[in-house]
Amino acid sequence: MDRKQNLYRNETFSFVNPWIRYFLFFFSFLFWAFSLLIVAIGVYAKVQKATDTVRDTFLIDPAVILIVVGVVMFFITFCGCIGALRENIHLLKTFSFTLTFVFLTQLAISIMGFFYSDQTRGALGKFVKKAIVHYRDDLDLQNLMDYIQKEFKCCGWNNYTDWSWNLYFNCTHENPSKERCAVPYSCCTPVPGETVVNTMCGFGVQTQKYLEANKLIFPVGCADKAVLWIESHLLLVGALALGLALPQIAGIVLSQILISQIQDEITSVL
Ligand SMILES: *[C@@H]1O[C@H](CO)[C@@H](O)[C@H](O)[C@H]1NC(C)=O
Ligand SMILES: *[C@@H]1O[C@H](CO)[C@@H](O)[C@H](O)[C@H]1NC(C)=O
């Protein structure tokens, strides 16, 4: 083959599929932009937050988790984006490798969480206990607990007597609080036709037996309700897991294809 022919061939034929290349580019670009958004939300939450009870409750500040996840995602998607655009094998390999690592880590954590479900429940219980203890100290924790109890129609972690963990609701005789033996009104079953919420509906509930409490509040603890919720929403949980896994698997497969195509291209030119 003479030189002219060789050049001509390279101009019209390429081993690199432009569809795969541009798809990987746009796809990485989308998640790259998304990672900036995550970092921005994390930074905003960090700046807004005056007290540190939330951080103490969750061991690590949720805002810091957002920032770290965002920054890691930023670097990974940046490699995919520029790697695909410039057909850079080093960047594509970095992208593929780190994405595989992140994917396998998530998979391992999910599998452990599933097989060690008792430990998972115990760890979650610790968080909820701290949220109950600090319910009155931190508005975010208060909103979180109220949201969980209303949404899942539950009260406390094991049951409604867990509210004794909190100084204000503690049910010992010596407790001078006017909310002694109460539960927050987010535990209360809504009364049909009631326009103004009775914020005192949970008063004295902790002294009542299950069957009496049943009439006023959600008597089941949030731990049992969470298990029931997952069992009745298995399809949704599976779809969410797939929604998280599929883009990662697609990224890994597409970048591997692109890497091998670029390598074919390089050997054909040599
Ligand atoms: C609530 O849970 C605690 C601890 O699991 C248990 O000792 C208590 O008997 C329960 N109370 C009711 C009313 O179910
Ligand atoms: C309620 O307060 C008393 C006295 O401070 C304490 O001994 C008890 O452990 C508290 N109850 C719970 C469930 O934490």
PDB file of C-alpha atoms and ligand atoms in Angstrom:
ATOM      1  CA  MET A   1       0.000   0.000   0.000  1.00  0.00           C
ATOM      2  CA  ASP A   2       1.585   3.322  -0.921  1.00  0.00           C
ATOM      3  CA  ARG A   3       1.544   6.302   1.338  1.00  0.00           C
ATOM      4  CA  LYS A   4      -1.248   8.180  -0.406  1.00  0.00           C
ATOM      5  CA  GLN A   5      -3.626   5.250  -0.257  1.00  0.00           C
ATOM      6  CA  ASN A   6      -2.845   4.703   3.417  1.00  0.00           C
ATOM      7  CA  LEU A   7      -3.679   8.310   4.272  1.00  0.00           C
ATOM      8  CA  TYR A   8      -6.878   8.151   2.247  1.00  0.00           C
ATOM      9  CA  ARG A   9      -7.961   5.014   4.051  1.00  0.00           C
ATOM     10  CA  ASN A  10      -7.420   6.631   7.446  1.00  0.00           C
ATOM     11  CA  GLU A  11      -9.523   9.635   6.574  1.00  0.00           C
ATOM     12  CA  THR A  12     -12.598   7.667   5.630  1.00  0.00           C
ATOM     13  CA  PHE A  13     -12.372   4.634   7.874  1.00  0.00           C
ATOM     14  CA  SER A  14     -12.008   4.652  11.639  1.00  0.00           C
ATOM     15  CA  PHE A  15     -12.126   1.842  14.166  1.00  0.00           C
ATOM     16  CA  VAL A  16     -13.672   4.284  16.653  1.00  0.00           C
ATOM     17  CA  ASN A  17     -17.458   4.262  16.538  1.00  0.00           C
ATOM     18  CA  PRO A  18     -18.577   7.938  16.719  1.00  0.00           C
ATOM     19  CA  TRP A  19     -21.937   6.978  18.270  1.00  0.00           C
ATOM     20  CA  ILE A  20     -20.268   5.264  21.231  1.00  0.00           C
ATOM     21  CA  ARG A  21     -17.765   8.067  21.556  1.00  0.00           C
ATOM     22  CA  TYR A  22     -20.321  10.893  21.595  1.00  0.00           C
ATOM     23  CA  PHE A  23     -22.784   8.955  23.703  1.00  0.00           C
ATOM     24  CA  LEU A  24     -20.100   8.429  26.361  1.00  0.00           C
ATOM     25  CA  PHE A  25     -19.191  12.109  26.084  1.00  0.00           C
ATOM     26  CA  PHE A  26     -22.729  13.463  26.596  1.00  0.00           C
ATOM     27  CA  PHE A  27     -23.541  10.885  29.223  1.00  0.00           C
ATOM     28  CA  SER A  28     -20.439  11.792  31.273  1.00  0.00           C
ATOM     29  CA  PHE A  29     -21.106  15.483  30.711  1.00  0.00           C
ATOM     30  CA  LEU A  30     -24.621  15.138  32.146  1.00  0.00           C
ATOM     31  CA  PHE A  31     -23.348  13.460  35.320  1.00  0.00           C
ATOM     32  CA  TRP A  32     -20.452  15.895  35.480  1.00  0.00           C
ATOM     33  CA  ALA A  33     -22.930  18.809  35.609  1.00  0.00           C
ATOM     34  CA  PHE A  34     -24.973  16.865  38.154  1.00  0.00           C
ATOM     35  CA  SER A  35     -21.881  16.412  40.366  1.00  0.00           C
ATOM     36  CA  LEU A  36     -21.409  20.208  40.435  1.00  0.00           C
ATOM     37  CA  LEU A  37     -24.995  20.527  41.638  1.00  0.00           C
ATOM     38  CA  ILE A  38     -24.372  17.984  44.430  1.00  0.00           C
ATOM     39  CA  VAL A  39     -21.244  19.865  45.580  1.00  0.00           C
ATOM     40  CA  ALA A  40     -23.179  23.160  45.511  1.00  0.00           C
ATOM     41  CA  ILE A  41     -25.994  21.694  47.653  1.00  0.00           C
ATOM     42  CA  GLY A  42     -23.425  20.241  50.092  1.00  0.00           C
ATOM     43  CA  VAL A  43     -21.578  23.540  50.436  1.00  0.00           C
ATOM     44  CA  TYR A  44     -24.860  25.424  50.860  1.00  0.00           C
ATOM     45  CA  ALA A  45     -26.001  23.005  53.604  1.00  0.00           C
ATOM     46  CA  LYS A  46     -22.608  23.294  55.332  1.00  0.00           C
ATOM     47  CA  VAL A  47     -22.701  27.102  55.321  1.00  0.00           C
ATOM     48  CA  GLN A  48     -26.359  27.303  56.393  1.00  0.00           C
ATOM     49  CA  LYS A  49     -25.913  24.954  59.326  1.00  0.00           C
ATOM     50  CA  ALA A  50     -25.138  26.764  62.590  1.00  0.00           C
ATOM     51  CA  THR A  51     -25.291  23.946  65.136  1.00  0.00           C
ATOM     52  CA  ASP A  52     -23.457  20.661  64.997  1.00  0.00           C
ATOM     53  CA  THR A  53     -25.972  18.215  66.488  1.00  0.00           C
ATOM     54  CA  VAL A  54     -26.767  16.729  63.093  1.00  0.00           C
ATOM     55  CA  ARG A  55     -23.098  15.968  62.517  1.00  0.00           C
ATOM     56  CA  ASP A  56     -22.796  14.378  65.973  1.00  0.00           C
ATOM     57  CA  THR A  57     -25.856  12.257  65.282  1.00  0.00           C
ATOM     58  CA  PHE A  58     -24.675  10.869  61.994  1.00  0.00           C
ATOM     59  CA  LEU A  59     -20.969  10.537  62.969  1.00  0.00           C
ATOM     60  CA  ILE A  60     -20.138  12.320  59.722  1.00  0.00           C
ATOM     61  CA  ASP A  61     -21.857  15.521  58.648  1.00  0.00           C
ATOM     62  CA  PRO A  62     -24.341  14.682  55.821  1.00  0.00           C
ATOM     63  CA  ALA A  63     -23.245  17.915  54.085  1.00  0.00           C
ATOM     64  CA  VAL A  64     -19.637  16.646  54.038  1.00  0.00           C
ATOM     65  CA  ILE A  65     -20.842  13.323  52.574  1.00  0.00           C
ATOM     66  CA  LEU A  66     -22.577  15.252  49.764  1.00  0.00           C
ATOM     67  CA  ILE A  67     -19.422  17.279  49.059  1.00  0.00           C
ATOM     68  CA  VAL A  68     -17.184  14.173  49.002  1.00  0.00           C
ATOM     69  CA  VAL A  69     -19.584  12.210  46.748  1.00  0.00           C
ATOM     70  CA  GLY A  70     -19.878  15.239  44.445  1.00  0.00           C
ATOM     71  CA  VAL A  71     -16.110  15.780  44.192  1.00  0.00           C
ATOM     72  CA  VAL A  72     -15.398  12.072  43.498  1.00  0.00           C
ATOM     73  CA  MET A  73     -18.155  12.036  40.865  1.00  0.00           C
ATOM     74  CA  PHE A  74     -16.742  15.260  39.387  1.00  0.00           C
ATOM     75  CA  PHE A  75     -13.306  13.713  38.787  1.00  0.00           C
ATOM     76  CA  ILE A  76     -14.647  10.400  37.473  1.00  0.00           C
ATOM     77  CA  THR A  77     -17.091  11.995  35.004  1.00  0.00           C
ATOM     78  CA  PHE A  78     -14.472  14.561  33.980  1.00  0.00           C
ATOM     79  CA  CYS A  79     -12.153  11.687  32.943  1.00  0.00           C
ATOM     80  CA  GLY A  80     -14.992  10.054  30.969  1.00  0.00           C
ATOM     81  CA  CYS A  81     -16.022  13.298  29.308  1.00  0.00           C
ATOM     82  CA  ILE A  82     -12.583  14.521  28.193  1.00  0.00           C
ATOM     83  CA  GLY A  83     -11.342  10.951  27.603  1.00  0.00           C
ATOM     84  CA  ALA A  84     -14.142  10.289  25.098  1.00  0.00           C
ATOM     85  CA  LEU A  85     -13.832  13.691  23.431  1.00  0.00           C
ATOM     86  CA  ARG A  86     -10.042  13.550  23.001  1.00  0.00           C
ATOM     87  CA  GLU A  87      -9.920   9.741  22.547  1.00  0.00           C
ATOM     88  CA  ASN A  88      -7.439   9.696  25.411  1.00  0.00           C
ATOM     89  CA  ILE A  89      -6.739   6.127  26.534  1.00  0.00           C
ATOM     90  CA  HIS A  90      -5.236   7.124  29.918  1.00  0.00           C
ATOM     91  CA  LEU A  91      -8.277   9.176  30.924  1.00  0.00           C
ATOM     92  CA  LEU A  92     -10.672   6.480  29.674  1.00  0.00           C
ATOM     93  CA  LYS A  93      -8.797   3.819  31.620  1.00  0.00           C
ATOM     94  CA  THR A  94      -8.881   5.978  34.765  1.00  0.00           C
ATOM     95  CA  PHE A  95     -12.624   6.472  34.219  1.00  0.00           C
ATOM     96  CA  SER A  96     -13.269   2.773  33.699  1.00  0.00           C
ATOM     97  CA  PHE A  97     -11.130   1.688  36.645  1.00  0.00           C
ATOM     98  CA  THR A  98     -12.486   4.141  39.221  1.00  0.00           C
ATOM     99  CA  LEU A  99     -16.069   3.534  38.087  1.00  0.00           C
ATOM    100  CA  THR A 100     -15.574  -0.237  38.459  1.00  0.00           C
ATOM    101  CA  PHE A 101     -14.107   0.320  41.922  1.00  0.00           C
ATOM    102  CA  VAL A 102     -17.034   2.541  43.004  1.00  0.00           C
ATOM    103  CA  PHE A 103     -19.560   0.089  41.572  1.00  0.00           C
ATOM    104  CA  LEU A 104     -18.024  -2.935  43.334  1.00  0.00           C
ATOM    105  CA  THR A 105     -17.835  -0.989  46.625  1.00  0.00           C
ATOM    106  CA  GLN A 106     -21.553  -0.135  46.400  1.00  0.00           C
ATOM    107  CA  LEU A 107     -22.360  -3.744  45.548  1.00  0.00           C
ATOM    108  CA  ALA A 108     -20.340  -5.023  48.531  1.00  0.00           C
ATOM    109  CA  ILE A 109     -22.027  -2.561  50.925  1.00  0.00           C
ATOM    110  CA  SER A 110     -25.513  -3.521  49.640  1.00  0.00           C
ATOM    111  CA  ILE A 111     -24.822  -7.244  49.977  1.00  0.00           C
ATOM    112  CA  MET A 112     -23.380  -6.792  53.494  1.00  0.00           C
ATOM    113  CA  GLY A 113     -26.354  -4.622  54.488  1.00  0.00           C
ATOM    114  CA  PHE A 114     -28.680  -7.358  53.282  1.00  0.00           C
ATOM    115  CA  PHE A 115     -26.914 -10.310  54.936  1.00  0.00           C
ATOM    116  CA  TYR A 116     -26.145  -8.445  58.165  1.00  0.00           C
ATOM    117  CA  SER A 117     -29.656  -6.984  58.392  1.00  0.00           C
ATOM    118  CA  ASP A 118     -29.708  -7.245  62.208  1.00  0.00           C
ATOM    119  CA  GLN A 119     -26.544  -5.135  62.447  1.00  0.00           C
ATOM    120  CA  THR A 120     -27.945  -2.697  59.872  1.00  0.00           C
ATOM    121  CA  ARG A 121     -31.089  -2.377  61.985  1.00  0.00           C
ATOM    122  CA  GLY A 122     -28.961  -1.840  65.105  1.00  0.00           C
ATOM    123  CA  ALA A 123     -26.866   0.875  63.449  1.00  0.00           C
ATOM    124  CA  LEU A 124     -29.970   2.654  62.120  1.00  0.00           C
ATOM    125  CA  GLY A 125     -31.508   2.360  65.598  1.00  0.00           C
ATOM    126  CA  LYS A 126     -28.513   4.214  67.063  1.00  0.00           C
ATOM    127  CA  PHE A 127     -29.026   7.091  64.628  1.00  0.00           C
ATOM    128  CA  VAL A 128     -32.744   7.299  65.366  1.00  0.00           C
ATOM    129  CA  LYS A 129     -32.061   7.165  69.118  1.00  0.00           C
ATOM    130  CA  LYS A 130     -29.728  10.146  68.795  1.00  0.00           C
ATOM    131  CA  ALA A 131     -32.297  11.955  66.660  1.00  0.00           C
ATOM    132  CA  ILE A 132     -34.893  11.362  69.402  1.00  0.00           C
ATOM    133  CA  VAL A 133     -32.480  12.520  72.148  1.00  0.00           C
ATOM    134  CA  HIS A 134     -31.674  15.741  70.217  1.00  0.00           C
ATOM    135  CA  TYR A 135     -35.224  16.245  68.900  1.00  0.00           C
ATOM    136  CA  ARG A 136     -35.629  19.612  70.635  1.00  0.00           C
ATOM    137  CA  ASP A 137     -32.018  20.823  70.098  1.00  0.00           C
ATOM    138  CA  ASP A 138     -31.920  20.763  66.335  1.00  0.00           C
ATOM    139  CA  LEU A 139     -34.660  21.825  63.948  1.00  0.00           C
ATOM    140  CA  ASP A 140     -33.347  19.567  61.156  1.00  0.00           C
ATOM    141  CA  LEU A 141     -33.528  16.489  63.367  1.00  0.00           C
ATOM    142  CA  GLN A 142     -36.984  17.515  64.525  1.00  0.00           C
ATOM    143  CA  ASN A 143     -38.194  17.895  60.945  1.00  0.00           C
ATOM    144  CA  LEU A 144     -36.566  14.574  60.002  1.00  0.00           C
ATOM    145  CA  MET A 145     -38.236  12.656  62.849  1.00  0.00           C
ATOM    146  CA  ASP A 146     -41.611  14.338  62.212  1.00  0.00           C
ATOM    147  CA  TYR A 147     -41.340  13.498  58.511  1.00  0.00           C
ATOM    148  CA  ILE A 148     -40.443   9.832  59.168  1.00  0.00           C
ATOM    149  CA  GLN A 149     -43.239   9.369  61.731  1.00  0.00           C
ATOM    150  CA  LYS A 150     -45.886  10.999  59.535  1.00  0.00           C
ATOM    151  CA  GLU A 151     -44.823   9.291  56.298  1.00  0.00           C
ATOM    152  CA  PHE A 152     -44.377   5.793  57.713  1.00  0.00           C
ATOM    153  CA  LYS A 153     -47.230   6.191  60.223  1.00  0.00           C
ATOM    154  CA  CYS A 154     -45.042   5.100  63.113  1.00  0.00           C
ATOM    155  CA  CYS A 155     -43.853   6.361  66.513  1.00  0.00           C
ATOM    156  CA  GLY A 156     -40.415   5.933  68.103  1.00  0.00           C
ATOM    157  CA  TRP A 157     -37.917   3.277  66.953  1.00  0.00           C
ATOM    158  CA  ASN A 158     -39.086   0.123  68.773  1.00  0.00           C
ATOM    159  CA  ASN A 159     -42.363   1.677  69.951  1.00  0.00           C
ATOM    160  CA  TYR A 160     -43.768   4.958  71.320  1.00  0.00           C
ATOM    161  CA  THR A 161     -42.143   4.526  74.774  1.00  0.00           C
ATOM    162  CA  ASP A 162     -38.779   5.273  73.075  1.00  0.00           C
ATOM    163  CA  TRP A 163     -39.667   8.964  73.440  1.00  0.00           C
ATOM    164  CA  SER A 164     -38.524   8.631  77.079  1.00  0.00           C
ATOM    165  CA  TRP A 165     -35.001   8.811  75.621  1.00  0.00           C
ATOM    166  CA  ASN A 166     -35.680  12.517  75.235  1.00  0.00           C
ATOM    167  CA  LEU A 167     -35.292  14.777  78.270  1.00  0.00           C
ATOM    168  CA  TYR A 168     -38.603  16.585  77.666  1.00  0.00           C
ATOM    169  CA  PHE A 169     -40.709  13.455  77.065  1.00  0.00           C
ATOM    170  CA  ASN A 170     -38.980  11.222  79.656  1.00  0.00           C
ATOM    171  CA  CYS A 171     -41.647   9.422  81.684  1.00  0.00           C
ATOM    172  CA  THR A 172     -39.968   9.215  85.120  1.00  0.00           C
ATOM    173  CA  HIS A 173     -41.912  10.753  88.019  1.00  0.00           C
ATOM    174  CA  GLU A 174     -39.116  13.216  88.809  1.00  0.00           C
ATOM    175  CA  ASN A 175     -39.270  14.802  85.362  1.00  0.00           C
ATOM    176  CA  PRO A 176     -40.519  18.413  85.781  1.00  0.00           C
ATOM    177  CA  SER A 177     -41.234  18.915  82.053  1.00  0.00           C
ATOM    178  CA  LYS A 178     -44.859  19.647  81.145  1.00  0.00           C
ATOM    179  CA  GLU A 179     -44.423  17.194  78.266  1.00  0.00           C
ATOM    180  CA  ARG A 180     -43.579  14.330  80.654  1.00  0.00           C
ATOM    181  CA  CYS A 181     -44.803  10.982  79.192  1.00  0.00           C
ATOM    182  CA  ALA A 182     -45.919  12.708  75.977  1.00  0.00           C
ATOM    183  CA  VAL A 183     -44.976  11.913  72.374  1.00  0.00           C
ATOM    184  CA  PRO A 184     -44.587  14.533  69.595  1.00  0.00           C
ATOM    185  CA  TYR A 185     -47.773  15.281  67.711  1.00  0.00           C
ATOM    186  CA  SER A 186     -46.255  13.821  64.527  1.00  0.00           C
ATOM    187  CA  CYS A 187     -47.103  10.449  66.175  1.00  0.00           C
ATOM    188  CA  CYS A 188     -50.816  11.246  66.248  1.00  0.00           C
ATOM    189  CA  THR A 189     -53.305   9.631  63.895  1.00  0.00           C
ATOM    190  CA  PRO A 190     -55.038  12.440  61.962  1.00  0.00           C
ATOM    191  CA  VAL A 191     -58.574  13.119  63.166  1.00  0.00           C
ATOM    192  CA  PRO A 192     -60.980  13.303  60.176  1.00  0.00           C
ATOM    193  CA  GLY A 193     -62.449  16.766  59.711  1.00  0.00           C
ATOM    194  CA  GLU A 194     -60.078  18.419  62.185  1.00  0.00           C
ATOM    195  CA  THR A 195     -58.799  21.660  60.647  1.00  0.00           C
ATOM    196  CA  VAL A 196     -56.425  22.789  63.417  1.00  0.00           C
ATOM    197  CA  VAL A 197     -53.845  20.210  64.503  1.00  0.00           C
ATOM    198  CA  ASN A 198     -54.041  19.457  68.225  1.00  0.00           C
ATOM    199  CA  THR A 199     -50.381  19.753  69.229  1.00  0.00           C
ATOM    200  CA  MET A 200     -51.177  18.244  72.627  1.00  0.00           C
ATOM    201  CA  CYS A 201     -52.730  15.048  71.224  1.00  0.00           C
ATOM    202  CA  GLY A 202     -49.733  12.966  72.322  1.00  0.00           C
ATOM    203  CA  PHE A 203     -49.756  14.063  75.976  1.00  0.00           C
ATOM    204  CA  GLY A 204     -49.584  11.232  78.522  1.00  0.00           C
ATOM    205  CA  VAL A 205     -49.567   8.567  75.797  1.00  0.00           C
ATOM    206  CA  GLN A 206     -46.485   6.789  77.174  1.00  0.00           C
ATOM    207  CA  THR A 207     -48.379   5.749  80.298  1.00  0.00           C
ATOM    208  CA  GLN A 208     -51.074   4.083  78.200  1.00  0.00           C
ATOM    209  CA  LYS A 209     -51.231   0.473  77.114  1.00  0.00           C
ATOM    210  CA  TYR A 210     -50.897  -0.449  73.428  1.00  0.00           C
ATOM    211  CA  LEU A 211     -54.668  -0.776  72.864  1.00  0.00           C
ATOM    212  CA  GLU A 212     -55.471   2.639  74.347  1.00  0.00           C
ATOM    213  CA  ALA A 213     -52.539   4.363  72.641  1.00  0.00           C
ATOM    214  CA  ASN A 214     -53.654   2.747  69.392  1.00  0.00           C
ATOM    215  CA  LYS A 215     -56.672   5.089  69.302  1.00  0.00           C
ATOM    216  CA  LEU A 216     -54.612   8.291  69.489  1.00  0.00           C
ATOM    217  CA  ILE A 217     -51.252   7.604  67.851  1.00  0.00           C
ATOM    218  CA  PHE A 218     -49.479   5.246  65.434  1.00  0.00           C
ATOM    219  CA  PRO A 219     -48.552   2.550  67.966  1.00  0.00           C
ATOM    220  CA  VAL A 220     -46.006   0.666  65.825  1.00  0.00           C
ATOM    221  CA  GLY A 221     -42.310   1.599  66.004  1.00  0.00           C
ATOM    222  CA  CYS A 222     -40.568   2.970  62.892  1.00  0.00           C
ATOM    223  CA  ALA A 223     -38.138   0.004  62.711  1.00  0.00           C
ATOM    224  CA  ASP A 224     -40.954  -2.493  62.113  1.00  0.00           C
ATOM    225  CA  LYS A 225     -42.729  -0.067  59.790  1.00  0.00           C
ATOM    226  CA  ALA A 226     -39.549   0.370  57.721  1.00  0.00           C
ATOM    227  CA  VAL A 227     -39.233  -3.412  57.300  1.00  0.00           C
ATOM    228  CA  LEU A 228     -42.902  -3.638  56.261  1.00  0.00           C
ATOM    229  CA  TRP A 229     -42.418  -0.735  53.838  1.00  0.00           C
ATOM    230  CA  ILE A 230     -39.413  -2.388  52.147  1.00  0.00           C
ATOM    231  CA  GLU A 231     -41.236  -5.714  51.906  1.00  0.00           C
ATOM    232  CA  SER A 232     -44.249  -4.112  50.243  1.00  0.00           C
ATOM    233  CA  HIS A 233     -42.123  -1.920  47.925  1.00  0.00           C
ATOM    234  CA  LEU A 234     -39.576  -4.514  46.760  1.00  0.00           C
ATOM    235  CA  LEU A 235     -40.213  -3.591  43.128  1.00  0.00           C
ATOM    236  CA  LEU A 236     -39.501   0.093  43.814  1.00  0.00           C
ATOM    237  CA  VAL A 237     -36.361  -0.739  45.834  1.00  0.00           C
ATOM    238  CA  GLY A 238     -35.169  -2.991  42.988  1.00  0.00           C
ATOM    239  CA  ALA A 239     -35.890  -0.291  40.398  1.00  0.00           C
ATOM    240  CA  LEU A 240     -33.944   2.285  42.440  1.00  0.00           C
ATOM    241  CA  ALA A 241     -30.975  -0.085  42.780  1.00  0.00           C
ATOM    242  CA  LEU A 242     -31.083  -0.768  39.040  1.00  0.00           C
ATOM    243  CA  GLY A 243     -31.351   2.968  38.320  1.00  0.00           C
ATOM    244  CA  LEU A 244     -28.152   3.476  40.316  1.00  0.00           C
ATOM    245  CA  ALA A 245     -26.307   0.465  38.854  1.00  0.00           C
ATOM    246  CA  LEU A 246     -27.260   0.722  35.153  1.00  0.00           C
ATOM    247  CA  PRO A 247     -25.551   4.074  34.329  1.00  0.00           C
ATOM    248  CA  GLN A 248     -22.387   2.812  36.048  1.00  0.00           C
ATOM    249  CA  ILE A 249     -22.388  -0.508  34.160  1.00  0.00           C
ATOM    250  CA  ALA A 250     -23.098   1.354  30.902  1.00  0.00           C
ATOM    251  CA  GLY A 251     -20.171   3.716  31.608  1.00  0.00           C
ATOM    252  CA  ILE A 252     -17.812   0.818  32.310  1.00  0.00           C
ATOM    253  CA  VAL A 253     -18.863  -1.194  29.203  1.00  0.00           C
ATOM    254  CA  LEU A 254     -18.856   1.793  26.808  1.00  0.00           C
ATOM    255  CA  SER A 255     -15.450   3.049  27.968  1.00  0.00           C
ATOM    256  CA  GLN A 256     -13.986  -0.470  27.612  1.00  0.00           C
ATOM    257  CA  ILE A 257     -15.347  -0.717  24.045  1.00  0.00           C
ATOM    258  CA  LEU A 258     -13.969   2.716  23.212  1.00  0.00           C
ATOM    259  CA  ILE A 259     -10.551   1.863  24.690  1.00  0.00           C
ATOM    260  CA  SER A 260     -10.271  -1.301  22.563  1.00  0.00           C
ATOM    261  CA  GLN A 261     -11.411   0.592  19.438  1.00  0.00           C
ATOM    262  CA  ILE A 262      -8.793   3.310  20.004  1.00  0.00           C
ATOM    263  CA  GLN A 263      -6.155   0.608  20.519  1.00  0.00           C
ATOM    264  CA  ASP A 264      -7.217  -1.029  17.203  1.00  0.00           C
ATOM    265  CA  GLU A 265      -6.959   2.364  15.552  1.00  0.00           C
ATOM    266  CA  ILE A 266      -3.431   2.905  16.909  1.00  0.00           C
ATOM    267  CA  THR A 267      -2.184  -0.550  15.783  1.00  0.00           C
ATOM    268  CA  SER A 268      -3.720  -0.052  12.307  1.00  0.00           C
ATOM    269  CA  VAL A 269      -1.819   3.220  11.836  1.00  0.00           C
ATOM    270  CA  LEU A 270       1.510   1.735  12.960  1.00  0.00           C
TER     271      LEU A 270
HETATM  272  C1  LIG B   1     -41.719  -1.015  73.845  1.00  0.00           C
HETATM  273  O1  LIG B   1     -40.433  -1.537  73.552  1.00  0.00           O
HETATM  274  C2  LIG B   1     -39.664  -1.856  74.699  1.00  0.00           C
HETATM  275  C3  LIG B   1     -38.279  -2.257  74.227  1.00  0.00           C
HETATM  276  O2  LIG B   1     -38.320  -3.027  73.071  1.00  0.00           O
HETATM  277  C4  LIG B   1     -40.382  -2.923  75.506  1.00  0.00           C
HETATM  278  O3  LIG B   1     -39.663  -3.242  76.673  1.00  0.00           O
HETATM  279  C5  LIG B   1     -41.775  -2.437  75.887  1.00  0.00           C
HETATM  280  O4  LIG B   1     -42.511  -3.479  76.547  1.00  0.00           O
HETATM  281  C6  LIG B   1     -42.558  -1.998  74.661  1.00  0.00           C
HETATM  282  N1  LIG B   1     -43.793  -1.380  75.090  1.00  0.00           N
HETATM  283  C7  LIG B   1     -44.965  -1.528  74.469  1.00  0.00           C
HETATM  284  C8  LIG B   1     -46.122  -0.808  75.038  1.00  0.00           C
HETATM  285  O5  LIG B   1     -45.069  -2.214  73.447  1.00  0.00           O
HETATM  286  C1  LIG B   2     -35.390   9.190  81.992  1.00  0.00           C
HETATM  287  O1  LIG B   2     -34.722  10.015  82.934  1.00  0.00           O
HETATM  288  C2  LIG B   2     -34.188   9.290  84.040  1.00  0.00           C
HETATM  289  C3  LIG B   2     -33.655  10.310  85.031  1.00  0.00           C
HETATM  290  O2  LIG B   2     -32.879  11.286  84.369  1.00  0.00           O
HETATM  291  C4  LIG B   2     -33.143   8.299  83.543  1.00  0.00           C
HETATM  292  O3  LIG B   2     -32.597   7.576  84.620  1.00  0.00           O
HETATM  293  C5  LIG B   2     -33.791   7.343  82.567  1.00  0.00           C
HETATM  294  O4  LIG B   2     -32.815   6.498  82.016  1.00  0.00           O
HETATM  295  C6  LIG B   2     -34.484   8.119  81.434  1.00  0.00           C
HETATM  296  N1  LIG B   2     -35.230   7.204  80.607  1.00  0.00           N
HETATM  297  C7  LIG B   2     -34.799   6.770  79.423  1.00  0.00           C
HETATM  298  C8  LIG B   2     -35.662   5.796  78.702  1.00  0.00           C
HETATM  299  O5  LIG B   2     -33.748   7.159  78.916  1.00  0.00           O
END
